[in-house]
XYZ file of C-alpha atoms in Angstrom:
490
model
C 23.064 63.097 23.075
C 24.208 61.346 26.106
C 20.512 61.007 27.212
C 19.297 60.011 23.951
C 21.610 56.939 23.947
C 20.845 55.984 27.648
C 16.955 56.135 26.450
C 18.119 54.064 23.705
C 19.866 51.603 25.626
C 17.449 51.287 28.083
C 14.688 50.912 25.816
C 16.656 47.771 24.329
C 17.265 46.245 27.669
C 12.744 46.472 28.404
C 12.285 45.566 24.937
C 15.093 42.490 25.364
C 13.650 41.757 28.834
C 10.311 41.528 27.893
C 10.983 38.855 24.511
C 12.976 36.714 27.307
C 9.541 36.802 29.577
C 7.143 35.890 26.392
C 9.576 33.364 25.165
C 9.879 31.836 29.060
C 6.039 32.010 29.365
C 5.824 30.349 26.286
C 7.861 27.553 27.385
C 6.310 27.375 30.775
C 2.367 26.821 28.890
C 4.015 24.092 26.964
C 5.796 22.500 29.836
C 2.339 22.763 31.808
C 0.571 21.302 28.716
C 2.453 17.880 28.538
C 0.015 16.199 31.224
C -2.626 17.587 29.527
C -1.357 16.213 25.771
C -0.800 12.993 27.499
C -4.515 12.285 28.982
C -5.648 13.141 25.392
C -3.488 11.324 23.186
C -5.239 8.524 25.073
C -8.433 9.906 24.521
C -7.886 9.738 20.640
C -7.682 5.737 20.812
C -11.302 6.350 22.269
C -12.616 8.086 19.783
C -11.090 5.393 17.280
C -12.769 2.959 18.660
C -14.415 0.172 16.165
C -17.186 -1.926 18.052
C -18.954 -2.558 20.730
C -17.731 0.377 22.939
C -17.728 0.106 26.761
C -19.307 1.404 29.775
C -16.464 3.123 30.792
C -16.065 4.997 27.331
C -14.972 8.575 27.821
C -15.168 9.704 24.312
C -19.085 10.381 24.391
C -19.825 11.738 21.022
C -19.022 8.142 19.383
C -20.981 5.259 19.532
C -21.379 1.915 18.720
C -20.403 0.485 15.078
C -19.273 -1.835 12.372
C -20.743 -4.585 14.577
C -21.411 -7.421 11.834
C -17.689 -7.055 10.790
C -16.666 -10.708 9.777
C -19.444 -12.013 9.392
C -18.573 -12.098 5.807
C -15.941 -14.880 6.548
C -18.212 -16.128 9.381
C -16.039 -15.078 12.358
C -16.179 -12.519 14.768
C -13.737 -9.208 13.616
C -15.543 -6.817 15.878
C -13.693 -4.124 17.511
C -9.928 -2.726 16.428
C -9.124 0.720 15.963
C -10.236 2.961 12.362
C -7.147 3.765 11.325
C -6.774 7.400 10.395
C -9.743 9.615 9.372
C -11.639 7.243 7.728
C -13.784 4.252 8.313
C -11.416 0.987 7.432
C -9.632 -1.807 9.503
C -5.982 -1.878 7.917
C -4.362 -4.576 9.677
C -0.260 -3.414 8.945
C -0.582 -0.350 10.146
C -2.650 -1.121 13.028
C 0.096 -3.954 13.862
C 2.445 -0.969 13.992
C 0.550 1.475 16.386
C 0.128 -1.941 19.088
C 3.751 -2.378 19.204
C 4.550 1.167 19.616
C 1.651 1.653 22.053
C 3.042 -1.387 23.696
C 6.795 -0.219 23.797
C 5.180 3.155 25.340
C 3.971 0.887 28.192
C 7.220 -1.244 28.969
C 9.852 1.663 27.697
C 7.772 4.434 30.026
C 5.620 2.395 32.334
C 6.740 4.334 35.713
C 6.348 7.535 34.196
C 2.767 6.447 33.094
C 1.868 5.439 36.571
C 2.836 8.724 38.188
C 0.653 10.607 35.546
C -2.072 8.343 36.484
C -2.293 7.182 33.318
C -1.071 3.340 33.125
C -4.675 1.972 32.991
C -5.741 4.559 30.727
C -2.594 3.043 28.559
C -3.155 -0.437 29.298
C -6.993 -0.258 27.687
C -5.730 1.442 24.825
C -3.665 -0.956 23.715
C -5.755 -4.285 24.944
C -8.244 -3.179 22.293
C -5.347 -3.233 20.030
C -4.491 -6.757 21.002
C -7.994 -7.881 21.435
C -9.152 -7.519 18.052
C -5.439 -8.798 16.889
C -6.071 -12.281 18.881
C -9.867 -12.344 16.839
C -7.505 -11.866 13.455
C -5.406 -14.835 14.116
C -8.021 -17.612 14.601
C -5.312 -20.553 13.388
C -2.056 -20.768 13.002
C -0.994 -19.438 9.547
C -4.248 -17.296 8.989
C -4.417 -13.775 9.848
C -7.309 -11.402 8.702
C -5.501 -8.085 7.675
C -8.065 -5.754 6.530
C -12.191 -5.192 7.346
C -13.814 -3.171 4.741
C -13.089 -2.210 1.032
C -10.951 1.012 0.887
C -11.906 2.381 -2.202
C -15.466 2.616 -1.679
C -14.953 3.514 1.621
C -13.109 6.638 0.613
C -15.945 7.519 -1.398
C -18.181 7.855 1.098
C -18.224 10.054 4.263
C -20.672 8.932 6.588
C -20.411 8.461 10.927
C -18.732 4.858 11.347
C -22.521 4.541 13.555
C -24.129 4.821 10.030
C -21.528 2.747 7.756
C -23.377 1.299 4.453
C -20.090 0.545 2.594
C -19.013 -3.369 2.283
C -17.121 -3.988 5.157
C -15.369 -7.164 3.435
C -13.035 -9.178 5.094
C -9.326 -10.195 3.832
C -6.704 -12.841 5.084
C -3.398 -14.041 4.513
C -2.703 -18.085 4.537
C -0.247 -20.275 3.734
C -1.623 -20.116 0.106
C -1.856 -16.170 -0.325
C 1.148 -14.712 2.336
C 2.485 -11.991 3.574
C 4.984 -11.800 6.122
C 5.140 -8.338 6.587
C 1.934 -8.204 7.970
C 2.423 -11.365 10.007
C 5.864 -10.693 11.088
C 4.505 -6.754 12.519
C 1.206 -8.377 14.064
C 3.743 -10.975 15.775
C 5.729 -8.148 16.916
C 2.728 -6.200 18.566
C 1.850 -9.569 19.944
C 5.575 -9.846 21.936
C 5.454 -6.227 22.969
C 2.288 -6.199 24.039
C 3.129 -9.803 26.126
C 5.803 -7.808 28.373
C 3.445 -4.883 28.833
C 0.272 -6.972 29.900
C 2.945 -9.511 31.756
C 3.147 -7.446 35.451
C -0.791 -6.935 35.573
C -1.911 -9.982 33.454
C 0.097 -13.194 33.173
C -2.141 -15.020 31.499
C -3.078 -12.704 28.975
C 0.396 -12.179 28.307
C 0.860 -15.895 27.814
C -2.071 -15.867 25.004
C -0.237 -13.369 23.311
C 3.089 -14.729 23.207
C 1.867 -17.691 21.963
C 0.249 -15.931 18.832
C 3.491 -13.974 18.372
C 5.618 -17.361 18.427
C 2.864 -18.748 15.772
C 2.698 -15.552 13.429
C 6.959 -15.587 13.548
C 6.574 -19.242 12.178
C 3.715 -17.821 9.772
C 5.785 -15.141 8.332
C 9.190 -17.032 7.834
C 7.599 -19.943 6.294
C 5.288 -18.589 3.632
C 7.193 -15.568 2.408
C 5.764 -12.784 0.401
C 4.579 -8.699 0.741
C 0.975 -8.706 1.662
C -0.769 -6.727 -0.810
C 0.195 -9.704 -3.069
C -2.592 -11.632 -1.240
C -4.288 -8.277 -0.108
C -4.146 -6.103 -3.390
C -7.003 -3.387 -1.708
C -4.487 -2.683 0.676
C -1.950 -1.798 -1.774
C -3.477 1.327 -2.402
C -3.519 2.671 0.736
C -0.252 1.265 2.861
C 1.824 -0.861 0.425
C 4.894 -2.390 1.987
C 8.459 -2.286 0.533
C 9.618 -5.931 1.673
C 8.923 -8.067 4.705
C 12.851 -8.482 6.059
C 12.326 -5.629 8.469
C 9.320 -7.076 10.058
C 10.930 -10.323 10.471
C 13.889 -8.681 12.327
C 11.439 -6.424 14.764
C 9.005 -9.618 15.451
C 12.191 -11.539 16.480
C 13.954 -8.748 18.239
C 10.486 -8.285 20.394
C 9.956 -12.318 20.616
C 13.668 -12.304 21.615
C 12.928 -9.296 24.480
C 9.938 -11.514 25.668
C 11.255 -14.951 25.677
C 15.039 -14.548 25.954
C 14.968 -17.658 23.601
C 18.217 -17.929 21.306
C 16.243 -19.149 18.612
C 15.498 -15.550 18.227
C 18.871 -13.951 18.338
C 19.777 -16.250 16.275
C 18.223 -14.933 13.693
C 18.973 -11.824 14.204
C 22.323 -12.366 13.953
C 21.969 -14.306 10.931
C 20.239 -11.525 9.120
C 20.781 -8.429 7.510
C 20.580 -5.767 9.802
C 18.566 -3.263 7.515
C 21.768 -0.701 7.356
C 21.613 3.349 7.206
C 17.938 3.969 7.466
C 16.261 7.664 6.929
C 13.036 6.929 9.090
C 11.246 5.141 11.035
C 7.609 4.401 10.165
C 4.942 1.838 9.809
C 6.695 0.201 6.860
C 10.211 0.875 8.091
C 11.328 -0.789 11.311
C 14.580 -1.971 10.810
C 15.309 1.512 13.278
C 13.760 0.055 15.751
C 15.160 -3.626 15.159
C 18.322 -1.677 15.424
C 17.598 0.171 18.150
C 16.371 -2.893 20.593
C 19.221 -4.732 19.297
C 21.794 -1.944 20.684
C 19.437 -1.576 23.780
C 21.168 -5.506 24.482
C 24.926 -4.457 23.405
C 24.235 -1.478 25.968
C 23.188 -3.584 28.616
C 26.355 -6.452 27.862
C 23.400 -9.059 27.362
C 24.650 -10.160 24.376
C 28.123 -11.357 23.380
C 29.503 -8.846 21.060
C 30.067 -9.684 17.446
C 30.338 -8.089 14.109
C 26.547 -7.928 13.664
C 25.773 -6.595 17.156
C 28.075 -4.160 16.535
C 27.140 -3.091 13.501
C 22.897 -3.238 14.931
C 24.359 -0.575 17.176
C 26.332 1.573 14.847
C 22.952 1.621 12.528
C 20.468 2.779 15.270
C 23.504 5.675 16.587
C 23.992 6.886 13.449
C 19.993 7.177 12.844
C 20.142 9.081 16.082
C 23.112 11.313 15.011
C 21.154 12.412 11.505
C 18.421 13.426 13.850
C 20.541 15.304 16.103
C 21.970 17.352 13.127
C 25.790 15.515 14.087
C 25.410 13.089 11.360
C 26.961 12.574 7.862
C 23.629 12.149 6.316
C 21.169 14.582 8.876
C 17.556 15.164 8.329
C 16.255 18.259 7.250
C 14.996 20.751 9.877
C 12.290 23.673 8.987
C 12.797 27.051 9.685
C 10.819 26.288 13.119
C 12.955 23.478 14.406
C 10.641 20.913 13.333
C 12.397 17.192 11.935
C 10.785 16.882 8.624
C 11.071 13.222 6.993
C 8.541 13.506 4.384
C 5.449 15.757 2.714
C 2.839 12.786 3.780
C 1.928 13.202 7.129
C 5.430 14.226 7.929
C 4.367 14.381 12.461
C 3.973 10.268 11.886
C 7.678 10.290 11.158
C 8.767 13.364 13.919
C 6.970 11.226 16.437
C 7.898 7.561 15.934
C 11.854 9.333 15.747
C 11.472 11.292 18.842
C 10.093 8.486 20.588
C 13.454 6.698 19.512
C 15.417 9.337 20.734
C 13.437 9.032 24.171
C 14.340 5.395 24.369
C 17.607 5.306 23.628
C 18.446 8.155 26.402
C 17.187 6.170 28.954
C 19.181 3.338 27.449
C 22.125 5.282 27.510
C 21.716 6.937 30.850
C 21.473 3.356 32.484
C 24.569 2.297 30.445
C 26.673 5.340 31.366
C 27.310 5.575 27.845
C 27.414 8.226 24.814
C 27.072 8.420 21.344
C 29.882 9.341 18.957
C 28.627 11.287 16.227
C 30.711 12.086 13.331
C 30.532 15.822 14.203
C 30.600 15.244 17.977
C 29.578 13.164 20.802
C 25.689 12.878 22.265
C 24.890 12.163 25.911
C 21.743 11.064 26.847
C 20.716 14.498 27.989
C 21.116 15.680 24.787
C 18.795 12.845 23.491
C 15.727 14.029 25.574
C 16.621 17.599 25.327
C 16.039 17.191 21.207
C 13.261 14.887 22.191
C 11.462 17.576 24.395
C 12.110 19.871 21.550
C 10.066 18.022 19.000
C 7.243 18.049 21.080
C 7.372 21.342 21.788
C 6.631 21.856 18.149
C 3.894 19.449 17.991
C 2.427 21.417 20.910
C 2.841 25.018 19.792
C 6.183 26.526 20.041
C 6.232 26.877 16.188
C 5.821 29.612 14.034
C 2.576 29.598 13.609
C 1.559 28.872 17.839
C -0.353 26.220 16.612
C -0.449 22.918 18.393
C -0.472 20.421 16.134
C -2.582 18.384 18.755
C -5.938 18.945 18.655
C -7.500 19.742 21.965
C -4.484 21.258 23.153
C -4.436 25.090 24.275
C -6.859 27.432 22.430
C -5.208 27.246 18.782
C -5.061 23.978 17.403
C -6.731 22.287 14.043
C -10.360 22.616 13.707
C -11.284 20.883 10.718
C -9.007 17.695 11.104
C -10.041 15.547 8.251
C -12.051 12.852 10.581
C -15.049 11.105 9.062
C -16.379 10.790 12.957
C -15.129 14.565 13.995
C -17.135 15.960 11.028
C -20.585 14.693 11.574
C -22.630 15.771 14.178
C -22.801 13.048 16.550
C -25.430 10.060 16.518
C -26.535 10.976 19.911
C -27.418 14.202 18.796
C -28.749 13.468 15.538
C -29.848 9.967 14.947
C -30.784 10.978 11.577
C -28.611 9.249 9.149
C -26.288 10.240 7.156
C -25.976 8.939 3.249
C -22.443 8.482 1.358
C -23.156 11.439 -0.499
C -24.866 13.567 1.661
C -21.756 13.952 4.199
C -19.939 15.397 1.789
C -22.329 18.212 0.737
C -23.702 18.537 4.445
C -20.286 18.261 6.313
C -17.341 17.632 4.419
C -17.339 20.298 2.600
C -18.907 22.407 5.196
C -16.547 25.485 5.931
C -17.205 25.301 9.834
C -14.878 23.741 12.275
C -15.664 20.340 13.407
C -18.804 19.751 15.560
C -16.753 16.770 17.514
C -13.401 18.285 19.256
C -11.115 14.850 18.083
C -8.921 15.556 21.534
C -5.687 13.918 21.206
C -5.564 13.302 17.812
C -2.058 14.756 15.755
C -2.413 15.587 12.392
C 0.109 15.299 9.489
C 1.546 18.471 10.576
C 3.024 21.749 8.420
C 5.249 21.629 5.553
C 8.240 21.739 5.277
C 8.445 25.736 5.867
C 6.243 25.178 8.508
C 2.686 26.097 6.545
C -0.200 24.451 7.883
C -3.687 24.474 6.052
C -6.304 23.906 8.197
C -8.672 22.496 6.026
C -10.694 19.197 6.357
C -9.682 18.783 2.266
C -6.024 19.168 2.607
C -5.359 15.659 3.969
C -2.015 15.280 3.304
C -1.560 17.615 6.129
C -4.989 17.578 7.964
C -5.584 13.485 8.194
C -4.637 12.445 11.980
C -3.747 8.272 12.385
C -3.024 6.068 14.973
C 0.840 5.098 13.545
C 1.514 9.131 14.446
C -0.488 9.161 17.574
C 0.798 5.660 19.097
C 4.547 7.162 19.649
C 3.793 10.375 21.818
C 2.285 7.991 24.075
C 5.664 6.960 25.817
C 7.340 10.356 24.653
C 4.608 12.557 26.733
C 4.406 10.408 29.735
C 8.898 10.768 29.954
C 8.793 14.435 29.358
C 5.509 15.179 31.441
């Protein structure tokens, strides 16, 4: 009997012993994949690319396209990113991946360098800000959208091959929308501090649009699918006084003029927000806001204060120590919302990175309402989340394509789909993509490396399928955060 238990007991400790080892060596491929994630979540801007594309392109399966856009409107609106898996230019929530791409580059810039990665970085998001400067030809006009969404999403056809209008819309003083001018004026700060170490004079161009844009959006007041009702459709925004807050709180970082405090202070600070996203950044208003009170730049007041007590108690719901904390799957996962939930996990996480390394500098710690946060535990959650995204999940799936052996197949990707133009120049009709390849049961003939896509439900079921794509549909506003968040925990 004796025996039988020892056998027993030692049969527990090998069985025990070896879940440790699988669960270690299941960290230790994750940890190992983080350099890897990084060099392809740059990748993915590649293969984004709208334009002319450059000599030094790495993404080879794309080539050139949409290289009459504006031409309608008799101005050059070549280049830009597509924004998700389609074939349209939506100027709000490309506004939305430059400022986080640029925040990446100033918030993580050492950690980019040492991953050999800064220039890599730097090119993603000048042809962000390139195509933004083309947008903004005067003052209080900004061109916010190239090509008509609903037709577009009828159609899927290579961008190489595009025969759907590729119309061009504006705000003005006449038709505003301040949303959209207030985010583009915020890439156009953030991306002024990243460029201003390698490219003064560059930077200087772009601060100057972001100063004009901030004068744009305050002045002429009004939600941009007002003037731009195509857009509305596809990424409707919910009120303009968040952008306003983020474009001054970058043009405030940039300039260190008052003006801008000012009117931060002056404002509403946005309160208890649930996420962070391309039409919600009074988080990260909040969050550069407390980054000052941290630091003792700013003389403390009511509103600086209460900046500070918004972002922390953003940060505490995430960390599960809040009064109002967001849900969790099974997994571990942060899950915000059924639509492309990872676009929310990321831009959060990439908060959570920030603010440790604010509060690591600060010697300071968070005071949750169930318990205090140091800035260890920040990054720890942080590393956690992208763990997830990169396969320590229930299904070992990473949610990145490209990265390890299991990962989405069929991301639903217009470009990804379609055999590419330099292997097929034959081209290919609206219709016809979706009877040759859209609805072709294969995986992808184009691996879209880098690319995250809306990510499992919230029991952590993913469907890879290119027609699921509320789940399946990468975009840049999901991609742009990992950026930073890869290169701190690489």
């Amino acid at each position: 009997m004796s025996q039988l238990k020892n056998g027993s007991s030692q049969y527990l400790w090998t069985s025990i012993c070896m879940v440790l080892l699988v669960m270690s060596m299941a960290r230790e491929a994750v940890s190992t994949n983080y350099g890897e994630a990084l060099r392809n979540s740059l990748l993915y801007f590649e293969a984004q690319r709208s334009g002319k594309l450059p000599s030094n392109q790495r993404v080879t399966w794309r080539g050139d396209s949409a290289l009459r856009d504006g031409s309608d409107a008799h101005i050059d609106l070549t280049g830009g990113y597509y924004d998700a898996g389609d074939n349209m230019k939506f100027g709000f929530p490309l506004a939305f991946t430059t400022t986080m791409l640029a925040w990446s580059n100033i918030e993580m810039a050492s950690q980019l360098r040492a991953h050999h990665e800064k220039g890599n970085s730097l090119r993603a998001l000048k042809w962000a800000t390139d195509f933004l400067i083309k947008a903004h030809p005067e003052p209080n006009v900004l061109y916010g959208q190239v090509g008509e969404g609903n037709s577009d999403h009828k159609c899927w056809m290579r961008p190489e091959d595009m025969t759907t209008p590729r119309t061009s819309f504006r705000i003005d003083a006449q038709h505003p929308g301040s949303d959209l001018a207030g985010e583009t004026a915020a890439a156009m700060a953030a991306a002024s501090i990243a460029f201003a170490p390698s490219d003064k004079a560059y930077a200087q161009i772009l601060i100057g649009h972001a100063k004009d844009l901030f004068a744009f959006a305050k002045a002429h007041r009004g939600v941009y699918q007002n003037s731009i009702p195509n857009a509305g459709g596809f990424y409707a925004s919910s009120g303009y006084e968040d952008e306003l807050l983020w474009a001054a709180a970058w043009l405030h970082r940039a300039t260190n003029d008052q003006i801008y405090l000012d009117y931060l202070t002056q404002a509403e600070t946005g309160g208890p927000r649930t996420v962070f996203a391309w039409d919600d950044k009074f988080v990260g208003a909040q969050v550069l806001v407390a980054k000052l009170a941290l630091e003792g730049k700013v003389e403390s007041s009511e509103e600086i204060v209460e900046y500070k007590s918004m972002a922390e108690q953003f940060i505490c719901n995430c960390a599960q120590k809040g009064d109002n904390n967001v849900k969790k799957t099974p997994g571990g996962l942060l899950y915000f919302l059924p639509w492309n939930n990872l676009q929310y996990t990321t831009a959060a996480t990439f908060v959570l990175s920030a603010y440790s390394k604010y509060l690591e500098a600060a010697k300071a710690s968070i005071n949750c309402p169930n318990g205090a946060l140091q800035a260890s535990d920040l990054l720890h959650l942080a590393r956690s989340q992208v763990d997830y995204i990169l396969g320590s999940n229930p299904k070992n799936m990473s949610y990145m394509v490209g990265v390890g052996t299991n990962y989405p197949k069929k991301p639903h990707h217009r470009a990804a789909s379609i055999v590419s133009i330099h292997k097929d120049k034959t081209p290919v009709t609206c219709s016809g993509g979706f009877n040759a390849w859209y609805n072709n049961p294969a995986p992808n003939p184009n691996v879209l490396a880098g690319a995250v896509v809306g990510g499992p439900d919230d029991n952590d079921v993913y469907g890879d399928e290119r027609t699921n794509f509320q789940q399946a549909e990468p975009a840049t506003v999901t991609a742009a955060p990992l950026v930073g968040v890869l290169a701190l925990v690489a």
